[in-house]
mmCIF file of C-alpha atoms and ligand atoms in Angstrom:
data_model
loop_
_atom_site.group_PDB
_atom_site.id
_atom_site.type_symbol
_atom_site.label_atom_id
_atom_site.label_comp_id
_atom_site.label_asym_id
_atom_site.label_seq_id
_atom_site.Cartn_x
_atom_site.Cartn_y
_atom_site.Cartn_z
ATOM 1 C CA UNK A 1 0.000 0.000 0.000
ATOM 2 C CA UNK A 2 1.930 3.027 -1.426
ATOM 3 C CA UNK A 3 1.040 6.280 1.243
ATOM 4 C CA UNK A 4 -0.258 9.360 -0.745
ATOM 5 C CA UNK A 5 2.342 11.638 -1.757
ATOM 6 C CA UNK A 6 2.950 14.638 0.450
ATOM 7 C CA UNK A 7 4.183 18.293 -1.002
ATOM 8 C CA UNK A 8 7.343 19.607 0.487
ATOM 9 C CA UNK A 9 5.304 22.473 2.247
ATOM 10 C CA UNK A 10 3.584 19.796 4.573
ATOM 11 C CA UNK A 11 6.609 17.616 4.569
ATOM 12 C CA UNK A 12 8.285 20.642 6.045
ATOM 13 C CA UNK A 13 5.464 21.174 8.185
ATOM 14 C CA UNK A 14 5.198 17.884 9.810
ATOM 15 C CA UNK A 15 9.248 17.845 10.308
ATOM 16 C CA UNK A 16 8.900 20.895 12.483
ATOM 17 C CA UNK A 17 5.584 19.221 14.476
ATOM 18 C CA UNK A 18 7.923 16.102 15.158
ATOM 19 C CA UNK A 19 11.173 18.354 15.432
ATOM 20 C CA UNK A 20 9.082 20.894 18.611
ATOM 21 C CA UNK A 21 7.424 17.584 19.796
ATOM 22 C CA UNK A 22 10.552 16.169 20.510
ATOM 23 C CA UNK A 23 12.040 19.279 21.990
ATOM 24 C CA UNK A 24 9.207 19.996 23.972
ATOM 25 C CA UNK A 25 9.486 16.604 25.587
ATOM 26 C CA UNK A 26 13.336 16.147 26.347
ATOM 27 C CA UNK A 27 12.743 17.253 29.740
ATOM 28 C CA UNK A 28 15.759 14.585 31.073
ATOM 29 C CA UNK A 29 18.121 12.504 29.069
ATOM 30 C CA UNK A 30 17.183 9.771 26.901
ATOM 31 C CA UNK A 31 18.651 7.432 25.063
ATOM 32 C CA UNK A 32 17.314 6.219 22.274
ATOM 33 C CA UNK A 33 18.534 2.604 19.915
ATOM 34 C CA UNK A 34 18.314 2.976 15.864
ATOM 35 C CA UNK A 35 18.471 -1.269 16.004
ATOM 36 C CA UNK A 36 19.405 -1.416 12.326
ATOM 37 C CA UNK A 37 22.341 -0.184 9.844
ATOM 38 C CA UNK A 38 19.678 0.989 7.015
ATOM 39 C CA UNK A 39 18.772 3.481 10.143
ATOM 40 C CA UNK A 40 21.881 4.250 10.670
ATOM 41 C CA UNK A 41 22.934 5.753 7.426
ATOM 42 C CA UNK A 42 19.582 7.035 6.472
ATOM 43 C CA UNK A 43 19.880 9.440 10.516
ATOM 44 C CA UNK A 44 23.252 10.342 9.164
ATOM 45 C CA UNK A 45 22.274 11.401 5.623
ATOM 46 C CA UNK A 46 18.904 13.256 6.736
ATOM 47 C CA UNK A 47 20.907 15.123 9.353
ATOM 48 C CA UNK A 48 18.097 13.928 11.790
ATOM 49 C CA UNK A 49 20.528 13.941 15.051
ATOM 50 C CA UNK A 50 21.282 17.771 14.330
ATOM 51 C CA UNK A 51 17.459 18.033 14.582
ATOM 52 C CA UNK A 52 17.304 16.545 18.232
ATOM 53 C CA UNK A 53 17.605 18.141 21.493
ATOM 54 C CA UNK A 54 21.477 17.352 23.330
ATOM 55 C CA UNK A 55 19.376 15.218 25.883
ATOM 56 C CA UNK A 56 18.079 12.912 23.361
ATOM 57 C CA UNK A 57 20.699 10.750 22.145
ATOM 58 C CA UNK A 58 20.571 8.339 18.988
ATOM 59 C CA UNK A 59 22.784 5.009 19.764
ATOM 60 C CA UNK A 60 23.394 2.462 16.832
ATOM 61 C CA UNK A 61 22.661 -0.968 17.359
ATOM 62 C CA UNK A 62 23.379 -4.941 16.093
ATOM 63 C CA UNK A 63 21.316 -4.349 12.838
ATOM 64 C CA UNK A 64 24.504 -4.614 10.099
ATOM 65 C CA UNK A 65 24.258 -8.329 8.990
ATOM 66 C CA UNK A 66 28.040 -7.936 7.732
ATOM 67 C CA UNK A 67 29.131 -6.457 11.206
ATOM 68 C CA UNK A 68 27.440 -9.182 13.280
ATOM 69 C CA UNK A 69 29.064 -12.347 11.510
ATOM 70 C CA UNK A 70 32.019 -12.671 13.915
ATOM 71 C CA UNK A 71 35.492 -13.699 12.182
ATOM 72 C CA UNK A 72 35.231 -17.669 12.861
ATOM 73 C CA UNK A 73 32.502 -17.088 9.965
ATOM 74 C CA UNK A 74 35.188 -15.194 7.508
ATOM 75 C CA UNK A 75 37.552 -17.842 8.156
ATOM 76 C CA UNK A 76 35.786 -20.632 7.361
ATOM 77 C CA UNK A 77 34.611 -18.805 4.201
ATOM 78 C CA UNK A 78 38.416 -17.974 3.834
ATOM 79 C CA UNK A 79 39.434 -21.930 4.346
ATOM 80 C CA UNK A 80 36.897 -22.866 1.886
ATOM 81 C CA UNK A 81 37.588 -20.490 -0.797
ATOM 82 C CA UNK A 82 41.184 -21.792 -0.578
ATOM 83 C CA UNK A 83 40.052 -25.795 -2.014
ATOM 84 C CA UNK A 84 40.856 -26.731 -5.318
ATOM 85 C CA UNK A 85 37.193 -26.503 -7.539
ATOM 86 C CA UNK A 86 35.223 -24.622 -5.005
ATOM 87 C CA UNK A 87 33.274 -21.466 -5.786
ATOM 88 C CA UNK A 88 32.683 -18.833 -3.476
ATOM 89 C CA UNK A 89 29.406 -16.935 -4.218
ATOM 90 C CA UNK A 90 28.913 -13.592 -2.106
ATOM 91 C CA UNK A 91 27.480 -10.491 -2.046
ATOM 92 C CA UNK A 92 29.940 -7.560 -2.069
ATOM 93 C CA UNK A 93 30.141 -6.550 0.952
ATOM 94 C CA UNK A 94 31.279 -9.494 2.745
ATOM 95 C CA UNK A 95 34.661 -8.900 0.427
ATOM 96 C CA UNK A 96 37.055 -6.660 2.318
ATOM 97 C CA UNK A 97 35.660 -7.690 5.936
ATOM 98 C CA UNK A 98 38.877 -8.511 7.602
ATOM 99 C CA UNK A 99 38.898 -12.042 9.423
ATOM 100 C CA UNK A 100 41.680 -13.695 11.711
ATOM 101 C CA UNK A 101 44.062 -12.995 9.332
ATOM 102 C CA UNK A 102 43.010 -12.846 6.170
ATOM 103 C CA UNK A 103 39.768 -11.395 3.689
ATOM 104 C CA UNK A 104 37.886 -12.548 1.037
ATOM 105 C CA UNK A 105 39.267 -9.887 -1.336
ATOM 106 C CA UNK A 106 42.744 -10.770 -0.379
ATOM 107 C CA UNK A 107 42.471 -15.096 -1.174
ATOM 108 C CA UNK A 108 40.537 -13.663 -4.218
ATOM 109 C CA UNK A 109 43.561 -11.842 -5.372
ATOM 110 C CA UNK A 110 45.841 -14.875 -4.505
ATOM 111 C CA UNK A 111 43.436 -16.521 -7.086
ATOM 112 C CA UNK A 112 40.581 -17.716 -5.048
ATOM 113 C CA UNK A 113 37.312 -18.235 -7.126
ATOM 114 C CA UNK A 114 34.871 -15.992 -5.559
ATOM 115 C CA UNK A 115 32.444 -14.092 -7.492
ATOM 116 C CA UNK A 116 30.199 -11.484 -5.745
ATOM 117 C CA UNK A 117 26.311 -12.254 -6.787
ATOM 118 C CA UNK A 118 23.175 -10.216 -6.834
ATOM 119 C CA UNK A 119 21.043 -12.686 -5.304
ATOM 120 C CA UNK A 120 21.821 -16.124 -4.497
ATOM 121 C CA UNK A 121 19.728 -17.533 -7.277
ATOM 122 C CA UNK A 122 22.658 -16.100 -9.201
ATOM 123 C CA UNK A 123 24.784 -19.180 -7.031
ATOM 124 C CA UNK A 124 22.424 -21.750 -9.314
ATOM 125 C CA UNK A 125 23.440 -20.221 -12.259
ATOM 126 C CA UNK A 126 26.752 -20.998 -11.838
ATOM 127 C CA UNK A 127 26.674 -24.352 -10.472
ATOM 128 C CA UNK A 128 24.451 -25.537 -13.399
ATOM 129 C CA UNK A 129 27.361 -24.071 -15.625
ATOM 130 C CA UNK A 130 29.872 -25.677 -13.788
ATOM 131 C CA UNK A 131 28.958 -29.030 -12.378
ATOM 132 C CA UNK A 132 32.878 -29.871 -11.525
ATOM 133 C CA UNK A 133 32.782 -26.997 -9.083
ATOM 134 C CA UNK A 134 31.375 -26.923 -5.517
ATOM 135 C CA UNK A 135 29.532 -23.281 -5.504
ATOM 136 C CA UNK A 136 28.938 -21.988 -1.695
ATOM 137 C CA UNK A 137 26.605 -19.005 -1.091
ATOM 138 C CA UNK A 138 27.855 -17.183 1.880
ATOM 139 C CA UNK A 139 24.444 -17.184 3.263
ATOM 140 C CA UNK A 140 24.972 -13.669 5.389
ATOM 141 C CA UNK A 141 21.487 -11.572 6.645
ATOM 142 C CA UNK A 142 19.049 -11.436 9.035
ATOM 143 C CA UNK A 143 15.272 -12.566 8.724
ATOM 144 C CA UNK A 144 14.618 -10.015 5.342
ATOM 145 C CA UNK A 145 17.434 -11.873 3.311
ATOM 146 C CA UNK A 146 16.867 -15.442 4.681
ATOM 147 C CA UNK A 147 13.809 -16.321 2.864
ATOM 148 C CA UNK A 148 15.137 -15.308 -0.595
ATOM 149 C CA UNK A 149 18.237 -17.834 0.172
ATOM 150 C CA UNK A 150 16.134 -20.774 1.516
ATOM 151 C CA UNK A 151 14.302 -20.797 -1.650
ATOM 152 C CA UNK A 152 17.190 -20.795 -3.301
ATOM 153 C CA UNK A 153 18.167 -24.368 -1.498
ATOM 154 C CA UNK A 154 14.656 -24.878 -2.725
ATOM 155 C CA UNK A 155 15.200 -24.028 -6.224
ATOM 156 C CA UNK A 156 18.396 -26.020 -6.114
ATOM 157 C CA UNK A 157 16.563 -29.411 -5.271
ATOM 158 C CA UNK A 158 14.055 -28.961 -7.312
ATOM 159 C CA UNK A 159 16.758 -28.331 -10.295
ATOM 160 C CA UNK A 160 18.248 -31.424 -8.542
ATOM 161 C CA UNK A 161 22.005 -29.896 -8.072
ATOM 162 C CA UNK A 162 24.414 -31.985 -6.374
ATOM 163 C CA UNK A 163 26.796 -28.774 -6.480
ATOM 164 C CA UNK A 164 25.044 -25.984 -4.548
ATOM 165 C CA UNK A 165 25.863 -25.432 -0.739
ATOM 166 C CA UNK A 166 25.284 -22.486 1.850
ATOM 167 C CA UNK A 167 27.466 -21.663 4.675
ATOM 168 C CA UNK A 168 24.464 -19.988 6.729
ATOM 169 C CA UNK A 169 25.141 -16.898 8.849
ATOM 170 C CA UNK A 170 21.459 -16.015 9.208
ATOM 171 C CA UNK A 171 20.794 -14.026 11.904
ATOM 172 C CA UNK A 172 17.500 -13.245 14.092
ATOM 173 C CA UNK A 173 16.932 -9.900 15.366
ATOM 174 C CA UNK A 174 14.439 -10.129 18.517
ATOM 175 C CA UNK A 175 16.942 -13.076 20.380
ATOM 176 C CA UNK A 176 19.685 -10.246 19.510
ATOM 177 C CA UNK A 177 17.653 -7.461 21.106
ATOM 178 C CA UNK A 178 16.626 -9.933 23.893
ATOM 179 C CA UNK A 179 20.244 -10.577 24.687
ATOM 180 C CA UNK A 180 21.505 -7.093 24.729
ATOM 181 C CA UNK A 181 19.023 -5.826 27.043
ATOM 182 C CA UNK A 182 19.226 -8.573 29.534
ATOM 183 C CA UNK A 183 23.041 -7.381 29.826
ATOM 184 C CA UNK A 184 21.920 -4.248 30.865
ATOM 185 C CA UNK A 185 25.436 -2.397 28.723
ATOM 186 C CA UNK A 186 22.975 -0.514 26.151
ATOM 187 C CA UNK A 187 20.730 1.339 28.744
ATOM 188 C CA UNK A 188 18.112 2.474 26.066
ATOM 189 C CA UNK A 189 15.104 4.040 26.917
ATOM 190 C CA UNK A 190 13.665 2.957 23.713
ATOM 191 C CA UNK A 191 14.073 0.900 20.240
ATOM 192 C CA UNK A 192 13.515 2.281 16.936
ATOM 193 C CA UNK A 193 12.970 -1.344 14.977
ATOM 194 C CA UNK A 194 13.822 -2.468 11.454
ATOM 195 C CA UNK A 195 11.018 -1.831 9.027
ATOM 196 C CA UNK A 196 11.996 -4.744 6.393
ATOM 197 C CA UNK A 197 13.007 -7.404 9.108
ATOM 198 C CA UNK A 198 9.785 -6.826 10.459
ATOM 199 C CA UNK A 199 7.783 -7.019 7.401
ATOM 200 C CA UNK A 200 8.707 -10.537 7.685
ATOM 201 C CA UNK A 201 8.278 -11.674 11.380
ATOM 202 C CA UNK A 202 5.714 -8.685 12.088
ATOM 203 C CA UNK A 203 4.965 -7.665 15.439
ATOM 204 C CA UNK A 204 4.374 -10.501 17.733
ATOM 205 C CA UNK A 205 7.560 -11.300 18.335
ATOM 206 C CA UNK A 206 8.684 -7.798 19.498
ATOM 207 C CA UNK A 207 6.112 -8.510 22.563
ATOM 208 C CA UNK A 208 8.620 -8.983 25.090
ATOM 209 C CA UNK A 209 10.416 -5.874 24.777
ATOM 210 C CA UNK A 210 7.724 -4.252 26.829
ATOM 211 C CA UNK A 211 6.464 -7.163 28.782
ATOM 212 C CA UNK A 212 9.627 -8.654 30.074
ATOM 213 C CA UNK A 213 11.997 -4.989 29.680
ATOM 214 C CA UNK A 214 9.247 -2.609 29.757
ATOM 215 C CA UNK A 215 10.946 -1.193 26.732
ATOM 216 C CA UNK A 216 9.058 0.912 24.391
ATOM 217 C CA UNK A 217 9.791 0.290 20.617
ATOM 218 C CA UNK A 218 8.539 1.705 17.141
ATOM 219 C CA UNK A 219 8.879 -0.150 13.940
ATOM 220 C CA UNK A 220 9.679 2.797 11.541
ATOM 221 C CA UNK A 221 10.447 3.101 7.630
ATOM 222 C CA UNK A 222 13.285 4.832 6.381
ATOM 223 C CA UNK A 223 12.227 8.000 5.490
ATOM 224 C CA UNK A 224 13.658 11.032 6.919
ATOM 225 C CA UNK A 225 9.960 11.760 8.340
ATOM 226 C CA UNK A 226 9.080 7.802 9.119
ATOM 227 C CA UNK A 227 12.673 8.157 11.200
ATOM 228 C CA UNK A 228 11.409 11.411 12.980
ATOM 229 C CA UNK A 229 7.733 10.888 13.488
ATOM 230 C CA UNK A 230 9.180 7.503 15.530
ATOM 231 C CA UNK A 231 11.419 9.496 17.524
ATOM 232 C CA UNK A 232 8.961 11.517 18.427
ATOM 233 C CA UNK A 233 6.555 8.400 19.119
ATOM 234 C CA UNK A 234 9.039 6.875 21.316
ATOM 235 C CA UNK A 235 9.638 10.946 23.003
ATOM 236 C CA UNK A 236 5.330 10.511 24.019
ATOM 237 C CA UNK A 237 5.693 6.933 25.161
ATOM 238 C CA UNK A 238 8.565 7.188 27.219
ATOM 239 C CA UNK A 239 7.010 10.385 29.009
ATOM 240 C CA UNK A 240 4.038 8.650 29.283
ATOM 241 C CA UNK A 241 5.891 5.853 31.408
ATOM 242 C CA UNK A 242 4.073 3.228 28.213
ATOM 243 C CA UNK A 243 6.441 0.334 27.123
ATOM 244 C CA UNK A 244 4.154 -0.185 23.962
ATOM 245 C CA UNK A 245 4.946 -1.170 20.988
ATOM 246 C CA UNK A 246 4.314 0.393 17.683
ATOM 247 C CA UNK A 247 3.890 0.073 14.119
ATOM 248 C CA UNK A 248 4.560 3.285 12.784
ATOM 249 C CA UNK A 249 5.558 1.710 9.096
ATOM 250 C CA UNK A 250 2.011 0.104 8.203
ATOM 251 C CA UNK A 251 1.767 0.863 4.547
ATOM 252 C CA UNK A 252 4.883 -1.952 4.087
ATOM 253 C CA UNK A 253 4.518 -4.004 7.783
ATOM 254 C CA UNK A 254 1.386 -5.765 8.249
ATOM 255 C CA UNK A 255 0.867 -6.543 11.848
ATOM 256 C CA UNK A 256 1.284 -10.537 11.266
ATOM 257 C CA UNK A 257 3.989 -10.168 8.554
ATOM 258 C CA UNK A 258 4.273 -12.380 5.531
ATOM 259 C CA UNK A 259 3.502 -15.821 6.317
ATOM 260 C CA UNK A 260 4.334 -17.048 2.907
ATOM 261 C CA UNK A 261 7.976 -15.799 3.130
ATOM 262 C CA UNK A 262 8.283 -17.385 6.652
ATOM 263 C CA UNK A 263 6.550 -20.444 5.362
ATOM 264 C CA UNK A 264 9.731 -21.042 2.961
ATOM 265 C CA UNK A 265 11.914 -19.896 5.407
ATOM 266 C CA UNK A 266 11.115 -22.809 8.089
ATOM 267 C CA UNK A 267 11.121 -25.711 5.071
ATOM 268 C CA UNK A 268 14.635 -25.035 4.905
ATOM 269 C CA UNK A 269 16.044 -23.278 8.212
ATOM 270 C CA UNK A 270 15.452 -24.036 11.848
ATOM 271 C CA UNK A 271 16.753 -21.971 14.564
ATOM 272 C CA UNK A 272 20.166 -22.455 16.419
ATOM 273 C CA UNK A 273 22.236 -20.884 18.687
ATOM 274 C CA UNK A 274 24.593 -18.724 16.914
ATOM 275 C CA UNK A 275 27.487 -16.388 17.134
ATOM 276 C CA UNK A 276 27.487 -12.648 16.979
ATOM 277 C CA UNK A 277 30.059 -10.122 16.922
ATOM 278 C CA UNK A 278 30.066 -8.198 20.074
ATOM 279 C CA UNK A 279 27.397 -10.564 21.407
ATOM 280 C CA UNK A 280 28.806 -13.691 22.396
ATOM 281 C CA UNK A 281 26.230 -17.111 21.375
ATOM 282 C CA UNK A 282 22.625 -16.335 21.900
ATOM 283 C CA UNK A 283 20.126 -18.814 22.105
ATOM 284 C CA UNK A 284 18.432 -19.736 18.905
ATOM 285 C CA UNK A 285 19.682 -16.331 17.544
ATOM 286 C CA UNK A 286 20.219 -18.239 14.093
ATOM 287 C CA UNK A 287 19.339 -20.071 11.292
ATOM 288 C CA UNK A 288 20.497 -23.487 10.995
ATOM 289 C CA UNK A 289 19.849 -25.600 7.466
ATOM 290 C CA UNK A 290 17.241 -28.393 8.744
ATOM 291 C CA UNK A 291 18.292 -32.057 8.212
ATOM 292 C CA UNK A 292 16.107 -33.124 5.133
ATOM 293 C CA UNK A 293 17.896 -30.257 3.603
ATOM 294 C CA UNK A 294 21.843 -31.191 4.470
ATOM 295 C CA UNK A 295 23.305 -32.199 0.765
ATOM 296 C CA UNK A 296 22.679 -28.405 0.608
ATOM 297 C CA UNK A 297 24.698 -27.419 3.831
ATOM 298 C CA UNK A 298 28.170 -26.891 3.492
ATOM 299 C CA UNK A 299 29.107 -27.263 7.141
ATOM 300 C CA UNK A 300 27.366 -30.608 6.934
ATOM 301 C CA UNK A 301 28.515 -31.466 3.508
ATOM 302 C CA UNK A 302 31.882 -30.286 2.883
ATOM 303 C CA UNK A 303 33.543 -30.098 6.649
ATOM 304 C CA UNK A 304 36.667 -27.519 6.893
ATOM 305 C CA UNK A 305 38.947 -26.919 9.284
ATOM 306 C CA UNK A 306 39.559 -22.701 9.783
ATOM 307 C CA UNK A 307 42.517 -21.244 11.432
ATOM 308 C CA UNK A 308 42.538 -20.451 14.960
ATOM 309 C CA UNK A 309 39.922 -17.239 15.072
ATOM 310 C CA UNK A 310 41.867 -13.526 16.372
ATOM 311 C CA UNK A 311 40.254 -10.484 16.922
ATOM 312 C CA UNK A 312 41.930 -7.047 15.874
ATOM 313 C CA UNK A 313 43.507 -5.968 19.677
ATOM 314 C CA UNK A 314 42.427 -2.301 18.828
ATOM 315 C CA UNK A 315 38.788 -2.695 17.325
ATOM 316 C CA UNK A 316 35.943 -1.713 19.268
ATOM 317 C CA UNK A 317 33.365 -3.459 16.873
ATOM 318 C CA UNK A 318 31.677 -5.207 19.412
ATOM 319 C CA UNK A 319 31.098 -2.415 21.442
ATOM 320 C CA UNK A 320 29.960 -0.473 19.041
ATOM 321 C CA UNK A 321 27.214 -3.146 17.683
ATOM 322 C CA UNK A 322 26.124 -3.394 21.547
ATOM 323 C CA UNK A 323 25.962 0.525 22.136
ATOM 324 C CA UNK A 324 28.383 0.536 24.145
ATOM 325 C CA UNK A 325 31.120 2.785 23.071
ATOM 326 C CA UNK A 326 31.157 4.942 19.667
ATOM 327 C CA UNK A 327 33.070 4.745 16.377
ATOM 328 C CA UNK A 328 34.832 8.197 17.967
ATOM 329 C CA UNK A 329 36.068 6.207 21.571
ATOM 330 C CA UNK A 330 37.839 3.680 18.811
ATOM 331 C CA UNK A 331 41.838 4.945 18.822
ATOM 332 C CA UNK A 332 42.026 3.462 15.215
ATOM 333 C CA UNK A 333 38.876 5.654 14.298
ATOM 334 C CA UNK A 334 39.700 7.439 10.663
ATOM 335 C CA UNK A 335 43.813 7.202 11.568
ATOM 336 C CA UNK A 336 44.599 3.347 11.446
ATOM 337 C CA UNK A 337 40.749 2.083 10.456
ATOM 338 C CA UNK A 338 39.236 3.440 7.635
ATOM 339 C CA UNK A 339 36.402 2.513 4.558
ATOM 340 C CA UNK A 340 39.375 2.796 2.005
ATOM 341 C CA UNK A 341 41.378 0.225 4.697
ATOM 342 C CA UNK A 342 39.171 -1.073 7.148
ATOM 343 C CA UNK A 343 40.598 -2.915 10.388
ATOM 344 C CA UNK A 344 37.128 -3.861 11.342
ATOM 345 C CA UNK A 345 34.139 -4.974 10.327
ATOM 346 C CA UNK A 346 31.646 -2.118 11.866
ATOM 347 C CA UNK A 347 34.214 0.053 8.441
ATOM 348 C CA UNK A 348 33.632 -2.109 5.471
ATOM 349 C CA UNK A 349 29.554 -2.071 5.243
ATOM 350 C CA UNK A 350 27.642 0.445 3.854
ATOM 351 C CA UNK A 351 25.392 0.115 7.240
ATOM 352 C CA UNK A 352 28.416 -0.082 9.358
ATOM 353 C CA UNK A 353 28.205 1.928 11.837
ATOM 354 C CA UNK A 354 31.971 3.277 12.014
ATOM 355 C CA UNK A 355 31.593 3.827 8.153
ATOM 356 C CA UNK A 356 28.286 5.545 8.685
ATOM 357 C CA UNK A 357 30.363 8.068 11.156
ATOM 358 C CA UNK A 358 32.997 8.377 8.906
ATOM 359 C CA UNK A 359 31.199 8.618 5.778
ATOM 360 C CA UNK A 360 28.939 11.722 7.300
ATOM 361 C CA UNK A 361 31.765 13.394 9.220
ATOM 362 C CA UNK A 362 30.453 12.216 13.322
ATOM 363 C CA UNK A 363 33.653 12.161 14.370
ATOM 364 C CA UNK A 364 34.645 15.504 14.085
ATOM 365 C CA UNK A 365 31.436 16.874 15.528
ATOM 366 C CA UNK A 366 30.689 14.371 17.986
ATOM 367 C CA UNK A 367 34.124 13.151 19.313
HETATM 368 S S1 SF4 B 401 36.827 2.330 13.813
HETATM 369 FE FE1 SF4 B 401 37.493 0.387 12.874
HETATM 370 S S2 SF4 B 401 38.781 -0.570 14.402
HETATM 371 FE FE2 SF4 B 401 37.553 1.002 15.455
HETATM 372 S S3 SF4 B 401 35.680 -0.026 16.178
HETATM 373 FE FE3 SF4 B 401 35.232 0.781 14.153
HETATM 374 S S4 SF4 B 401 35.686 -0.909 12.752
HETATM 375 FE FE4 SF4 B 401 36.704 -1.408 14.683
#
């Protein structure tokens, strides 16, 4: 459902409502959690935390898919790409995240096959051409991406490939949001949630944020206004004392969802405990592929052995993806880590959260 279009006079209207809303309301400080990287840049690009009050303070959160996948994932990517006949299918962004010791970019230019794909029906492409070669799919995203790559495991049996395998990353977003406020590090007086993961999984399964955290959150679009407008939501319910959730993004998230995407999504996946960066395991925080499907699997399948994982000693990744400290309390910040030579992953993504602050010039008006 497309929302009419509004002229610039009432957008500009309706920015100053939210903009005096929000002022009128910062009566203390409050700290406020943009969960996911498409947030992130679009804050930074609208200017939207030069709109708010000093007392109301915009933290980013574990929403970059690239960030999150901790560097035992890279390296096992990294050990497979380095077999004789195997094809590593990606998208780009995954390519210059640094792991343990090495990237993707760098075994590609020691020769590794690994071609970066638009979608991972692309991955079938190739392995049809190429039946010698083992193609992987780096299967890297949270709940919005995941259904588009278990019907690709779908499409592959039905095509009946023997050559097709992901290496599954998939993450979940409410276990993630569960686990970071039960450690209590964030201290966030409210969530700003991510429209498109939530188009998927729809409401319900935000519930607890409120009843278990008393937590209000807003599911918000990515419009400058649907950014501001949520702000401003979360401003009324936090002075209200009202840990409710809301759908402020209802023209793209119906309240249950889309079963049908989820439907495809459990054939294939079922949830496991997973690693995240900066998170430690959670429980059933990600998506394992299910045992009828485990031809398809490459950790079943094709076992590899990775190098022992290190973390950069300097990067501050982690705390960064948990709220904890900023791009700007990083020492490697735009000196030693930077998009053009990244030392951590929270640099390389688009929606990285270090890159977003770099990109947009944060750290010299917010260090
Ligand atoms: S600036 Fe670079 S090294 Fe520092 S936390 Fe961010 S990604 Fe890590």
């Amino acid at each position: 459902m497309k929302t009419p279009a509004r002229g610039r006079e009432e957008e500009r209207r309706l920015a100053a409502f939210f903009r005096d809303g929000i002022a009128r309301l910062a009566d203390r400080p409050v700290r406020l959690m943009e969960v996911c990287g498409t947030h992130t840049v679009a804050i930074f690009k609208a200017g939207i935390r030069q709109l708010l009050p000093p007392s109301v303070e915009l933290v980013s959160g574990p929403g970059c898919p690239v960030c999150v996948t901790p560097n035992e994932y890279l390296d096992t990517a990294v050990a497979y790409s380095r077999q004789d006949g195997v094809v590593i299918t990606t998208f780009g962004d995954m390519l210059r995240v640094p792991g343990s010791t090495s990237s993707l970019a760098a075994e590609q230019a020691r020769g590794a096959d690994i071609r970066v794909v638009y979608s991972p029906l692309d991955s079938l492409a190739i392995a049809a051409a190429e039946p010698a070669k083992k193609v992987i799919f780096l299967a890297v995203g949270f709940e919005t991406t995941a259904p588009t790559a278990a019907a690709t495991v779908l499409a592959a049996e039905q095509a009946g490939l023997k050559n097709f395998y992901v290496l599954s990353a998939h993450k979940l977003v409410p276990p993630a949001l569960r686990a970071l406020l039960a450690a209590g590090g964030a201290q966030v007086d409210g969530l700003l949630l991510p429209g498109h993961v939530s188009a998927i999984i729809g409401e319900a399964p935000y519930a607890f944020l409120g009843e278990e955290f008393a937590v209000p959150a807003v599911i918000a679009g990515f419009e400058p206004l649907d950014i501001l407008g949520a702000v401003y939501l979360l401003m009324k319910r936090i002075a209200a004392g009202e840990a409710a959730l809301d759908n402020a993004y209802r023209r793209v998230v119906p309240p249950a969802g889309n079963p049908a995407a989820r439907a495809v999504l459990d054939r294939v996946y079922g949830a496991a405990d997973a690693a995240w960066r900066g998170l430690g395991v959670i429980p059933a925080s990600g998506l394992a592929v299910k045992a009828a499907y485990r031809a398809f699997d490459a950790r079943a399948a094709l076992p590899v052995t990775a190098e022992a994982t290190k973390n950069h000693p300097g990067c501050r990744c982690g705390e960064v993806l948990r709220g904890a400290a900023r791009p700007a309390d990083c020492p490697l910040f735009g000196a030693a880590c930077t998009p053009e030579r990244p030392a951590g992953a929270c640099m390389v993504s688009v929606e990285g959260t270090c890159a977003a602050w770099y990109k947009y010039g944060a750290g010299r008006w917010q260090a």
